[in-house]
Amino acid sequence: MGFDTHRAINHDRNNAANHRNIKVYLSLGSNMGDGCRNLETALRALGLAEDIQLEAVSDFYRTEPVGIESNPVFTNCAVEITTPLAPLELLDRLEDMELYFGRNSKNLKSPRTLDMDILLYGDLIVSLTRLVIPHREMARRRFVLEPLAQIAPNVIHPVLKKTPPQLSKELEGQKVFRILSEKIGNA
């Protein structure tokens, strides 16, 4: 069974009236198949959800896997969205999309067609078993910070009180390579 956009939209229409739109930053990655195509398709799917407004998309970046050198190279990007969804509702939606795109494991060391992480949700700080915001690894991953700096250079990490460019500068030893793409969704 595929990702049911209509079911998800109808569920969230009922909740949308009770929530204001929040600015959220996501990290998308892929290291199985055609990474650029996987990300472009995921961006289209994000753009179709009535309760998720795609605001900005970074360029795509190629990076070596961190801590899992035997895995294929990753293609990554950062995305700014606005949404009335609560953090766990958004997480559920993103996990449904990952499954639809063929992710069959939450094993962090396995290759994946699509990985979608919530980096920042407004200035909210969340620490739950299923979800930590800001993303617990974002400040240690240049492949997350460089794309984020491109679309949100002035956003402040709510715990570290630093911008993505400031955090990225601390990780200059990690290599990331910007690539050209025909990505969609840039506002």
Coordinates of C-alpha atoms in Angstrom, one line a residue:
M1 CA 0.0 0.0 0.0
G2 CA 1.4 3.4 -1.0
F3 CA 1.6 6.7 0.8
D4 CA -2.1 7.9 1.0
T5 CA -1.8 11.6 0.4
H6 CA -5.6 12.1 0.4
R7 CA -6.1 10.3 3.7
A8 CA -3.3 12.3 5.3
I9 CA -4.6 15.6 3.9
N10 CA -8.1 15.0 5.2
H11 CA -6.8 14.0 8.6
D12 CA -4.8 17.2 8.8
R13 CA -7.4 19.5 7.4
N14 CA -9.3 18.9 10.6
N15 CA -6.2 19.8 12.7
A16 CA -5.1 22.7 10.6
A17 CA -7.7 25.1 11.9
N18 CA -6.3 24.6 15.4
H19 CA -2.6 25.2 14.5
R20 CA -0.8 28.1 13.0
N21 CA 1.8 27.5 10.3
I22 CA 5.3 26.9 11.7
K23 CA 8.5 27.4 9.7
V24 CA 10.3 24.0 9.7
Y25 CA 13.7 23.0 8.2
L26 CA 14.2 19.5 6.9
S27 CA 17.2 17.5 5.6
L28 CA 16.7 15.1 2.8
G29 CA 19.2 12.5 1.7
S30 CA 19.5 9.5 -0.6
N31 CA 22.3 7.0 -1.3
M32 CA 20.5 4.3 -3.2
G33 CA 19.8 4.6 -6.9
D34 CA 19.7 8.0 -8.5
G35 CA 20.0 10.3 -5.6
C36 CA 19.1 13.5 -7.5
R37 CA 16.0 11.9 -9.0
N38 CA 15.0 10.4 -5.6
L39 CA 15.2 13.9 -4.0
E40 CA 13.4 15.6 -6.8
T41 CA 10.6 13.0 -6.5
A42 CA 10.4 13.5 -2.8
L43 CA 10.3 17.3 -3.2
R44 CA 7.3 16.8 -5.6
A45 CA 5.6 14.7 -3.0
L46 CA 6.2 17.3 -0.3
G47 CA 4.8 19.9 -2.6
L48 CA 1.6 17.9 -3.1
A49 CA 0.6 17.7 0.5
E50 CA -2.0 20.4 1.2
D51 CA -0.7 20.8 4.8
I52 CA 2.9 21.3 3.8
Q53 CA 4.0 24.4 1.9
L54 CA 7.4 24.1 0.2
E55 CA 9.1 27.5 0.7
A56 CA 12.8 26.9 -0.3
V57 CA 15.1 24.2 -1.5
S58 CA 18.9 24.3 -1.3
D59 CA 21.1 23.0 -4.1
F60 CA 21.9 19.4 -4.0
Y61 CA 25.2 18.3 -2.4
R62 CA 27.2 15.1 -2.7
T63 CA 28.9 13.8 0.4
E64 CA 30.8 10.7 1.7
P65 CA 28.8 8.8 4.3
V66 CA 29.8 9.8 7.9
G67 CA 30.7 6.8 10.1
I68 CA 29.6 4.3 7.5
E69 CA 32.4 4.4 4.9
S70 CA 31.2 1.2 3.1
N71 CA 28.0 2.8 2.1
P72 CA 27.4 4.6 -1.3
V73 CA 27.9 8.4 -1.6
F74 CA 24.9 10.5 -0.4
T75 CA 23.0 13.2 -2.2
N76 CA 21.6 15.8 0.2
C77 CA 19.6 19.0 0.3
A78 CA 17.8 21.2 2.9
V79 CA 14.2 22.3 2.6
E80 CA 12.2 25.0 4.3
I81 CA 8.5 24.3 4.7
T82 CA 5.7 25.8 6.6
T83 CA 3.1 23.5 8.2
P84 CA 0.3 23.5 10.7
L85 CA 1.2 19.9 11.7
A86 CA 2.5 19.3 15.2
P87 CA 6.0 17.9 15.3
L88 CA 5.0 14.2 15.8
E89 CA 2.3 14.5 13.1
L90 CA 5.0 15.8 10.7
L91 CA 7.3 13.0 11.7
D92 CA 4.6 10.5 11.0
R93 CA 4.0 12.0 7.6
L94 CA 7.7 12.0 6.7
E95 CA 8.1 8.4 7.9
D96 CA 5.2 7.4 5.7
M97 CA 6.8 9.1 2.7
E98 CA 10.1 7.3 3.4
L99 CA 8.3 4.0 3.4
Y100 CA 6.5 4.8 0.2
F101 CA 9.9 5.6 -1.4
G102 CA 11.3 2.2 -0.4
R103 CA 13.0 2.8 2.9
N104 CA 12.8 -0.6 4.5
S105 CA 14.8 0.0 7.7
K106 CA 15.5 2.7 10.3
N107 CA 18.9 1.2 10.7
L108 CA 21.1 4.3 10.5
K109 CA 24.0 2.3 8.9
S110 CA 22.0 0.9 5.9
P111 CA 21.7 2.6 2.5
R112 CA 18.4 4.3 1.8
T113 CA 16.4 5.6 -1.1
L114 CA 15.1 8.5 1.0
D115 CA 16.0 9.8 4.5
M116 CA 14.0 12.8 5.8
D117 CA 14.9 14.5 9.1
I118 CA 13.3 17.4 10.9
L119 CA 16.2 19.7 11.8
L120 CA 14.4 22.7 13.3
Y121 CA 10.7 23.3 14.1
G122 CA 10.4 27.0 14.7
D123 CA 12.4 27.6 17.9
L124 CA 10.9 24.6 19.6
I125 CA 13.1 22.2 21.6
V126 CA 11.8 18.6 21.8
S127 CA 13.3 15.6 23.5
L128 CA 11.3 12.5 23.0
T129 CA 12.2 8.9 22.3
R130 CA 11.0 9.2 18.7
L131 CA 12.0 12.7 18.0
V132 CA 14.6 15.2 19.1
I133 CA 14.5 18.8 17.8
P134 CA 16.9 20.4 17.0
H135 CA 18.1 17.2 15.3
R136 CA 20.7 15.7 17.6
E137 CA 23.4 15.3 14.9
M138 CA 22.9 18.5 12.8
A139 CA 25.6 20.5 14.4
R140 CA 28.1 17.7 13.7
R141 CA 27.2 17.2 10.0
R142 CA 28.5 19.6 7.5
F143 CA 26.4 17.9 4.8
V144 CA 23.3 19.1 6.8
L145 CA 24.7 22.6 7.6
E146 CA 26.0 23.7 4.2
P147 CA 22.6 23.2 2.4
L148 CA 20.8 24.7 5.4
A149 CA 23.1 27.8 5.4
Q150 CA 22.2 28.3 1.7
I151 CA 18.5 28.7 2.4
A152 CA 18.5 29.9 6.0
P153 CA 21.9 31.5 6.8
N154 CA 20.4 33.6 9.7
V155 CA 18.3 30.9 11.5
I156 CA 19.6 30.3 15.0
H157 CA 20.1 26.9 16.5
P158 CA 17.8 27.2 19.6
V159 CA 20.3 25.3 21.9
L160 CA 23.7 26.3 20.6
K161 CA 22.7 29.9 19.7
K162 CA 24.7 29.7 16.4
T163 CA 23.8 30.0 12.8
P164 CA 24.4 27.3 10.2
P165 CA 27.4 29.1 8.7
Q166 CA 28.9 29.4 12.1
L167 CA 28.4 25.8 12.9
S168 CA 29.6 24.7 9.5
K169 CA 32.8 26.6 9.8
E170 CA 33.7 24.5 12.8
L171 CA 33.5 21.4 10.6
E172 CA 35.7 22.4 7.7
G173 CA 37.5 19.0 7.6
Q174 CA 34.3 17.4 6.4
K175 CA 34.0 17.6 2.6
V176 CA 30.8 18.5 0.8
F177 CA 30.4 19.2 -2.9
R178 CA 27.6 21.3 -4.4
I179 CA 26.1 19.8 -7.5
L180 CA 23.9 21.2 -10.2
S181 CA 20.4 19.8 -10.4
E182 CA 17.1 20.5 -12.0
K183 CA 15.5 20.5 -8.5
I184 CA 11.9 21.7 -8.1
G185 CA 10.2 23.7 -5.5
N186 CA 12.4 26.8 -5.0
A187 CA 10.3 29.7 -4.0

